[in-house]
Amino acid sequence: SCALQSLFGATPDRSCGASDQVQCLWEGTWIHYQIQTGLLPNDGGTIFHQYIRALNWAIPTLVVVVIGDNIPVNMSGTLYVTIGIVLGVTINAAIIGNIANLVANLEGTLARYREKMDTFEHFLYTFSIPTALQQRTRNYLEYVAEVDEGNHSRFVDEMPMTLRVEVSNFLKLKLVKATPFFGLCDVAVQKNLAALLKPQVYSPRS
């Protein structure tokens, strides 16, 4: 909007005669078009008025492909507006694409969770699990869904063997060394034990 106002609004020549002020001061600019359509006063308005009109064009152009009541009247202005429209379309495509991917991922995760809970509820009904035990198992499944159990371990499992060993040593070797019995073992044994450790999730108060 600043560029539209400053580059293509032009600076009026106040020495023009008063007989045809509109034609003399602003002819060949978008401000002249705004004056003709009654959107700006005959003297072109203040810089603030012109900036507001330019801003009124810039925001819709970036959000949707629309020019509105600001229409370029020369080649330089037309080129600028065209670039603005292309930029707006590109930004919108990127934003909408990212939002669509985010919604799709959320829906996929939610669908898997609902399917798992439906299967679980059927299991509870089929085997007449006591109410108190039902609630404890529900709490566990909800807690597992919140912490997204297993993702990190899957990442590690998909790594090459050398990287998997190094990551396991970094994450788990200190746990093995902190255990009184295994802390006395050879380092090679400790590393093998660290590689065999698997994460387990327990709900609070389990």
mmCIF file of C-alpha atoms in Angstrom:
data_model
loop_
_atom_site.group_PDB
_atom_site.id
_atom_site.type_symbol
_atom_site.label_atom_id
_atom_site.label_comp_id
_atom_site.label_asym_id
_atom_site.label_seq_id
_atom_site.Cartn_x
_atom_site.Cartn_y
_atom_site.Cartn_z
ATOM 1 C CA SER A 1 0.000 0.000 0.000
ATOM 2 C CA CYS A 2 2.912 2.371 0.731
ATOM 3 C CA ALA A 3 4.426 1.684 -2.691
ATOM 4 C CA LEU A 4 1.095 2.132 -4.446
ATOM 5 C CA GLN A 5 0.573 5.487 -2.755
ATOM 6 C CA SER A 6 4.114 6.837 -3.119
ATOM 7 C CA LEU A 7 5.134 5.473 -6.540
ATOM 8 C CA PHE A 8 1.889 5.609 -8.486
ATOM 9 C CA GLY A 9 0.006 8.364 -6.717
ATOM 10 C CA ALA A 10 2.355 11.023 -8.064
ATOM 11 C CA THR A 11 3.030 14.377 -6.431
ATOM 12 C CA PRO A 12 0.550 17.007 -7.601
ATOM 13 C CA ASP A 13 1.635 20.303 -9.052
ATOM 14 C CA ARG A 14 -0.197 22.854 -6.907
ATOM 15 C CA SER A 15 0.640 25.603 -9.431
ATOM 16 C CA CYS A 16 -1.932 24.240 -11.874
ATOM 17 C CA GLY A 17 -4.861 26.439 -12.709
ATOM 18 C CA ALA A 18 -8.055 25.948 -10.768
ATOM 19 C CA SER A 19 -10.253 25.624 -13.862
ATOM 20 C CA ASP A 20 -9.714 21.895 -14.256
ATOM 21 C CA GLN A 21 -7.962 20.892 -11.053
ATOM 22 C CA VAL A 22 -8.683 17.172 -11.248
ATOM 23 C CA GLN A 23 -7.332 16.743 -14.778
ATOM 24 C CA CYS A 24 -4.304 18.931 -14.084
ATOM 25 C CA LEU A 25 -3.142 17.563 -10.744
ATOM 26 C CA TRP A 26 -3.827 13.815 -10.852
ATOM 27 C CA GLU A 27 -4.439 12.816 -14.481
ATOM 28 C CA GLY A 28 -2.840 9.492 -15.370
ATOM 29 C CA THR A 29 -2.813 8.125 -11.802
ATOM 30 C CA TRP A 30 -5.057 5.831 -9.789
ATOM 31 C CA ILE A 31 -5.891 8.810 -7.586
ATOM 32 C CA HIS A 32 -7.528 10.497 -10.611
ATOM 33 C CA TYR A 33 -9.726 7.420 -11.020
ATOM 34 C CA GLN A 34 -10.623 7.539 -7.324
ATOM 35 C CA ILE A 35 -11.594 11.225 -7.665
ATOM 36 C CA GLN A 36 -13.755 10.517 -10.715
ATOM 37 C CA THR A 37 -15.634 7.770 -8.867
ATOM 38 C CA GLY A 38 -16.133 9.930 -5.794
ATOM 39 C CA LEU A 39 -13.860 7.910 -3.522
ATOM 40 C CA LEU A 40 -11.446 10.807 -2.933
ATOM 41 C CA PRO A 41 -12.111 14.561 -2.820
ATOM 42 C CA ASN A 42 -11.355 16.717 -5.870
ATOM 43 C CA ASP A 43 -7.989 17.850 -4.514
ATOM 44 C CA GLY A 44 -6.867 14.229 -4.112
ATOM 45 C CA GLY A 45 -7.222 14.278 -0.335
ATOM 46 C CA THR A 46 -4.439 14.183 2.218
ATOM 47 C CA ILE A 47 -1.591 11.647 2.247
ATOM 48 C CA PHE A 48 -3.513 9.819 4.984
ATOM 49 C CA HIS A 49 -6.622 9.548 2.772
ATOM 50 C CA GLN A 50 -4.570 8.250 -0.149
ATOM 51 C CA TYR A 51 -2.760 5.728 2.057
ATOM 52 C CA ILE A 52 -6.049 4.381 3.452
ATOM 53 C CA ARG A 53 -7.377 3.914 -0.093
ATOM 54 C CA ALA A 54 -4.121 2.163 -1.090
ATOM 55 C CA LEU A 55 -4.293 -0.044 2.011
ATOM 56 C CA ASN A 56 -7.881 -0.877 1.106
ATOM 57 C CA TRP A 57 -6.520 -2.233 -2.187
ATOM 58 C CA ALA A 58 -3.413 -3.995 -0.799
ATOM 59 C CA ILE A 59 -5.032 -6.175 1.875
ATOM 60 C CA PRO A 60 -7.778 -7.745 -0.333
ATOM 61 C CA THR A 61 -5.257 -8.264 -3.144
ATOM 62 C CA LEU A 62 -2.968 -10.289 -0.855
ATOM 63 C CA VAL A 63 -5.851 -12.243 0.681
ATOM 64 C CA VAL A 64 -7.895 -12.909 -2.472
ATOM 65 C CA VAL A 65 -7.439 -12.119 -6.148
ATOM 66 C CA VAL A 66 -9.366 -8.848 -6.303
ATOM 67 C CA ILE A 67 -8.449 -5.318 -7.319
ATOM 68 C CA GLY A 68 -11.488 -3.621 -5.841
ATOM 69 C CA ASP A 69 -12.016 0.085 -6.505
ATOM 70 C CA ASN A 70 -8.288 0.822 -7.050
ATOM 71 C CA ILE A 71 -7.561 0.270 -10.741
ATOM 72 C CA PRO A 72 -4.136 1.001 -12.288
ATOM 73 C CA VAL A 73 -4.292 3.522 -15.111
ATOM 74 C CA ASN A 74 -0.711 3.367 -16.457
ATOM 75 C CA MET A 75 1.731 0.607 -17.402
ATOM 76 C CA SER A 76 3.969 0.918 -14.334
ATOM 77 C CA GLY A 77 0.977 0.758 -12.018
ATOM 78 C CA THR A 78 -0.448 -2.196 -13.941
ATOM 79 C CA LEU A 79 2.847 -4.062 -13.621
ATOM 80 C CA TYR A 80 3.001 -3.359 -9.902
ATOM 81 C CA VAL A 81 -0.580 -4.520 -9.363
ATOM 82 C CA THR A 82 0.070 -7.688 -11.397
ATOM 83 C CA ILE A 83 3.106 -8.515 -9.259
ATOM 84 C CA GLY A 84 1.014 -7.879 -6.146
ATOM 85 C CA ILE A 85 -1.699 -10.273 -7.334
ATOM 86 C CA VAL A 86 0.835 -12.998 -8.165
ATOM 87 C CA LEU A 87 2.463 -12.532 -4.766
ATOM 88 C CA GLY A 88 -0.925 -12.733 -3.049
ATOM 89 C CA VAL A 89 -1.854 -15.929 -4.913
ATOM 90 C CA THR A 90 1.499 -17.513 -4.009
ATOM 91 C CA ILE A 91 1.193 -16.628 -0.326
ATOM 92 C CA ASN A 92 -2.386 -17.876 -0.202
ATOM 93 C CA ALA A 93 -1.462 -21.155 -1.896
ATOM 94 C CA ALA A 94 1.341 -21.751 0.607
ATOM 95 C CA ILE A 95 -0.827 -20.929 3.628
ATOM 96 C CA ILE A 96 -3.836 -22.941 2.443
ATOM 97 C CA GLY A 97 -1.609 -25.900 1.529
ATOM 98 C CA ASN A 98 0.031 -25.939 4.962
ATOM 99 C CA ILE A 99 -3.319 -25.670 6.723
ATOM 100 C CA ALA A 100 -4.746 -28.497 4.598
ATOM 101 C CA ASN A 101 -1.793 -30.745 5.494
ATOM 102 C CA LEU A 102 -2.139 -29.880 9.168
ATOM 103 C CA VAL A 103 -5.870 -30.657 9.182
ATOM 104 C CA ALA A 104 -5.291 -33.926 7.311
ATOM 105 C CA ASN A 105 -2.654 -35.024 9.831
ATOM 106 C CA LEU A 106 -4.860 -34.101 12.767
ATOM 107 C CA GLU A 107 -7.839 -35.926 11.286
ATOM 108 C CA GLY A 108 -5.726 -39.028 10.627
ATOM 109 C CA THR A 109 -4.420 -39.095 14.192
ATOM 110 C CA LEU A 110 -7.880 -38.492 15.614
ATOM 111 C CA ALA A 111 -9.410 -41.223 13.437
ATOM 112 C CA ARG A 112 -6.815 -43.765 14.604
ATOM 113 C CA TYR A 113 -7.449 -42.799 18.231
ATOM 114 C CA ARG A 114 -11.226 -43.118 17.857
ATOM 115 C CA GLU A 115 -10.886 -46.510 16.174
ATOM 116 C CA LYS A 116 -8.656 -47.705 18.991
ATOM 117 C CA MET A 117 -11.101 -46.449 21.638
ATOM 118 C CA ASP A 118 -14.070 -48.065 19.862
ATOM 119 C CA THR A 119 -12.243 -51.405 19.823
ATOM 120 C CA PHE A 120 -11.386 -50.968 23.479
ATOM 121 C CA GLU A 121 -14.976 -50.164 24.465
ATOM 122 C CA HIS A 122 -16.150 -53.256 22.624
ATOM 123 C CA PHE A 123 -13.582 -55.301 24.531
ATOM 124 C CA LEU A 124 -14.813 -53.904 27.865
ATOM 125 C CA TYR A 125 -18.421 -54.682 26.985
ATOM 126 C CA THR A 126 -17.675 -58.189 25.706
ATOM 127 C CA PHE A 127 -15.758 -59.322 28.800
ATOM 128 C CA SER A 128 -17.752 -57.340 31.395
ATOM 129 C CA ILE A 129 -14.671 -55.652 32.863
ATOM 130 C CA PRO A 130 -15.377 -54.082 36.306
ATOM 131 C CA THR A 131 -16.154 -50.368 36.223
ATOM 132 C CA ALA A 132 -13.136 -49.304 38.293
ATOM 133 C CA LEU A 133 -10.768 -51.278 36.069
ATOM 134 C CA GLN A 134 -12.455 -49.858 32.973
ATOM 135 C CA GLN A 135 -11.735 -46.322 34.154
ATOM 136 C CA ARG A 136 -8.098 -47.107 34.889
ATOM 137 C CA THR A 137 -7.567 -48.556 31.431
ATOM 138 C CA ARG A 138 -9.339 -45.571 29.833
ATOM 139 C CA ASN A 139 -7.074 -43.231 31.738
ATOM 140 C CA TYR A 140 -4.056 -45.132 30.471
ATOM 141 C CA LEU A 141 -5.145 -44.993 26.822
ATOM 142 C CA GLU A 142 -5.927 -41.288 27.077
ATOM 143 C CA TYR A 143 -2.544 -40.637 28.655
ATOM 144 C CA VAL A 144 -0.758 -42.634 25.948
ATOM 145 C CA ALA A 145 -2.592 -40.614 23.278
ATOM 146 C CA GLU A 146 -1.492 -37.366 24.924
ATOM 147 C CA VAL A 147 2.207 -38.255 25.073
ATOM 148 C CA ASP A 148 2.074 -39.892 21.604
ATOM 149 C CA GLU A 149 3.760 -43.047 22.816
ATOM 150 C CA GLY A 150 6.186 -44.838 20.536
ATOM 151 C CA ASN A 151 7.041 -42.110 18.040
ATOM 152 C CA HIS A 152 10.584 -41.564 19.281
ATOM 153 C CA SER A 153 11.359 -45.243 19.477
ATOM 154 C CA ARG A 154 10.126 -45.707 15.886
ATOM 155 C CA PHE A 155 12.459 -42.971 14.720
ATOM 156 C CA VAL A 156 15.391 -44.717 16.351
ATOM 157 C CA ASP A 157 14.400 -48.126 14.970
ATOM 158 C CA GLU A 158 14.392 -46.732 11.418
ATOM 159 C CA MET A 159 17.994 -45.502 11.689
ATOM 160 C CA PRO A 160 20.996 -47.450 10.369
ATOM 161 C CA MET A 161 22.598 -49.784 12.891
ATOM 162 C CA THR A 162 25.594 -47.533 13.630
ATOM 163 C CA LEU A 163 23.431 -44.475 14.280
ATOM 164 C CA ARG A 164 20.932 -46.523 16.275
ATOM 165 C CA VAL A 165 23.681 -47.759 18.574
ATOM 166 C CA GLU A 166 25.083 -44.261 19.102
ATOM 167 C CA VAL A 167 21.667 -42.763 19.843
ATOM 168 C CA SER A 168 20.801 -45.635 22.199
ATOM 169 C CA ASN A 169 24.095 -45.169 24.040
ATOM 170 C CA PHE A 170 23.439 -41.462 24.427
ATOM 171 C CA LEU A 171 19.858 -41.882 25.626
ATOM 172 C CA LYS A 172 20.007 -45.116 27.618
ATOM 173 C CA LEU A 173 23.577 -45.905 28.661
ATOM 174 C CA LYS A 174 23.399 -43.565 31.635
ATOM 175 C CA LEU A 175 20.329 -45.452 32.869
ATOM 176 C CA VAL A 176 22.184 -48.744 32.702
ATOM 177 C CA LYS A 177 25.200 -47.293 34.513
ATOM 178 C CA ALA A 178 22.935 -45.880 37.241
ATOM 179 C CA THR A 179 21.616 -49.386 38.019
ATOM 180 C CA PRO A 180 23.613 -50.878 40.948
ATOM 181 C CA PHE A 181 24.037 -54.341 39.424
ATOM 182 C CA PHE A 182 24.675 -53.389 35.777
ATOM 183 C CA GLY A 183 26.854 -50.451 36.762
ATOM 184 C CA LEU A 184 29.606 -52.950 37.637
ATOM 185 C CA CYS A 185 29.523 -54.656 34.259
ATOM 186 C CA ASP A 186 31.917 -54.136 31.375
ATOM 187 C CA VAL A 187 31.226 -51.130 29.110
ATOM 188 C CA ALA A 188 30.521 -53.425 26.130
ATOM 189 C CA VAL A 189 27.870 -55.264 28.157
ATOM 190 C CA GLN A 190 26.337 -51.975 29.242
ATOM 191 C CA LYS A 191 26.112 -50.771 25.651
ATOM 192 C CA ASN A 192 24.438 -53.998 24.540
ATOM 193 C CA LEU A 193 21.916 -53.676 27.360
ATOM 194 C CA ALA A 194 21.247 -50.037 26.424
ATOM 195 C CA ALA A 195 20.507 -51.069 22.834
ATOM 196 C CA LEU A 196 17.958 -53.635 24.089
ATOM 197 C CA LEU A 197 16.010 -51.214 26.295
ATOM 198 C CA LYS A 198 12.537 -50.340 25.017
ATOM 199 C CA PRO A 199 10.469 -47.361 26.218
ATOM 200 C CA GLN A 200 7.321 -48.089 28.188
ATOM 201 C CA VAL A 201 4.598 -45.586 29.101
ATOM 202 C CA TYR A 202 2.694 -45.782 32.386
ATOM 203 C CA SER A 203 -0.187 -43.566 33.325
ATOM 204 C CA PRO A 204 0.094 -41.470 36.498
ATOM 205 C CA ARG A 205 -0.571 -43.355 39.763
ATOM 206 C CA SER A 206 -0.178 -46.715 38.022
#
